[in-house]
Amino acid sequence: MGKRIPMDQAMEAVAITPNDSIYAKTNKYGYKINVNHPQIQPLYEYYKRRIGEKILSDRQRLNFECLIFQMIERKNSRHE
């Protein structure tokens, strides 16, 4: 057994800091978009409803990310 530590300290040690970026942290799946970001999550939920899926396949997820990148490009081209 290891050394006992107070519960507060243990919770701080395992705390996950939220990712404030719309871009995902490096991951083994190759996803680039953070679907839990407040601006992305409604779009992600809409996309899942639109295609009739609760859980996306890798191909569906990557298609969603392509759509998001297209939206970003359109938005950036309007501001140039």
Tab-separated table of C-alpha atoms in Angstrom, residues 2-78:
chain	number	residue	atom	x	y	z
A	2	GLY	CA	1.076	3.536	-0.682
A	3	LYS	CA	1.103	6.525	1.577
A	4	ARG	CA	-2.325	7.892	2.527
A	5	ILE	CA	-3.118	11.444	1.468
A	6	PRO	CA	-6.121	13.642	2.227
A	7	MET	CA	-9.053	13.355	-0.193
A	8	ASP	CA	-8.726	17.022	-1.286
A	9	GLN	CA	-5.110	16.493	-2.243
A	10	ALA	CA	-5.962	13.291	-4.115
A	11	MET	CA	-8.711	15.052	-6.093
A	12	GLU	CA	-6.316	17.856	-7.060
A	13	ALA	CA	-3.729	15.322	-8.190
A	14	VAL	CA	-6.109	13.673	-10.665
A	15	ALA	CA	-7.940	16.816	-11.770
A	16	ILE	CA	-8.345	17.214	-15.491
A	17	THR	CA	-7.945	20.741	-16.702
A	18	PRO	CA	-10.457	21.700	-19.392
A	19	ASN	CA	-9.176	22.423	-22.859
A	20	ASP	CA	-10.256	25.996	-23.689
A	21	SER	CA	-9.288	25.637	-27.332
A	22	ILE	CA	-11.556	24.359	-30.090
A	23	TYR	CA	-8.583	22.232	-31.108
A	24	ALA	CA	-8.098	18.891	-29.380
A	25	LYS	CA	-4.958	17.974	-27.542
A	26	THR	CA	-2.758	15.439	-29.308
A	27	ASN	CA	-4.474	12.068	-29.138
A	28	LYS	CA	-3.967	8.563	-30.462
A	29	TYR	CA	-7.065	8.785	-32.679
A	30	GLY	CA	-5.851	11.752	-34.703
A	31	TYR	CA	-8.833	13.954	-33.892
A	32	LYS	CA	-8.111	17.647	-34.258
A	33	ILE	CA	-11.341	19.234	-32.957
A	34	ASN	CA	-12.335	19.376	-29.273
A	35	VAL	CA	-16.003	18.321	-29.425
A	36	ASN	CA	-16.475	19.311	-25.774
A	37	HIS	CA	-15.721	22.984	-26.442
A	38	PRO	CA	-18.809	25.152	-25.767
A	39	GLN	CA	-18.864	26.484	-29.349
A	40	ILE	CA	-18.328	23.083	-30.966
A	41	GLN	CA	-20.516	20.839	-28.806
A	42	PRO	CA	-23.884	22.164	-30.115
A	43	LEU	CA	-22.675	21.658	-33.692
A	44	TYR	CA	-21.464	18.163	-32.826
A	45	GLU	CA	-24.788	17.231	-31.222
A	46	TYR	CA	-26.684	18.651	-34.219
A	47	TYR	CA	-24.488	16.676	-36.619
A	48	LYS	CA	-25.094	13.435	-34.697
A	49	ARG	CA	-28.866	14.015	-34.712
A	50	ARG	CA	-28.793	14.936	-38.403
A	51	ILE	CA	-27.102	11.674	-39.424
A	52	GLY	CA	-29.115	9.657	-36.898
A	53	GLU	CA	-26.241	8.430	-34.735
A	54	LYS	CA	-25.550	8.650	-31.009
A	55	ILE	CA	-21.936	7.527	-31.323
A	56	LEU	CA	-19.917	8.356	-34.411
A	57	SER	CA	-17.586	6.049	-36.263
A	58	ASP	CA	-14.073	7.300	-36.955
A	59	ARG	CA	-15.080	8.129	-40.521
A	60	GLN	CA	-18.135	10.095	-39.351
A	61	ARG	CA	-16.086	11.959	-36.760
A	62	LEU	CA	-13.449	12.890	-39.324
A	63	ASN	CA	-16.199	14.045	-41.704
A	64	PHE	CA	-17.559	16.267	-38.924
A	65	GLU	CA	-14.089	17.708	-38.378
A	66	CYS	CA	-13.748	18.429	-42.114
A	67	LEU	CA	-17.028	20.349	-41.977
A	68	ILE	CA	-15.768	22.374	-38.999
A	69	PHE	CA	-12.518	23.197	-40.811
A	70	GLN	CA	-14.537	24.312	-43.851
A	71	MET	CA	-16.615	26.595	-41.599
A	72	ILE	CA	-13.426	28.055	-40.109
A	73	GLU	CA	-11.963	28.669	-43.576
A	74	ARG	CA	-15.172	30.377	-44.750
A	75	LYS	CA	-15.222	32.576	-41.680
A	76	ASN	CA	-11.547	33.510	-42.113
A	77	SER	CA	-11.956	34.288	-45.812
A	78	ARG	CA	-14.808	36.700	-45.041
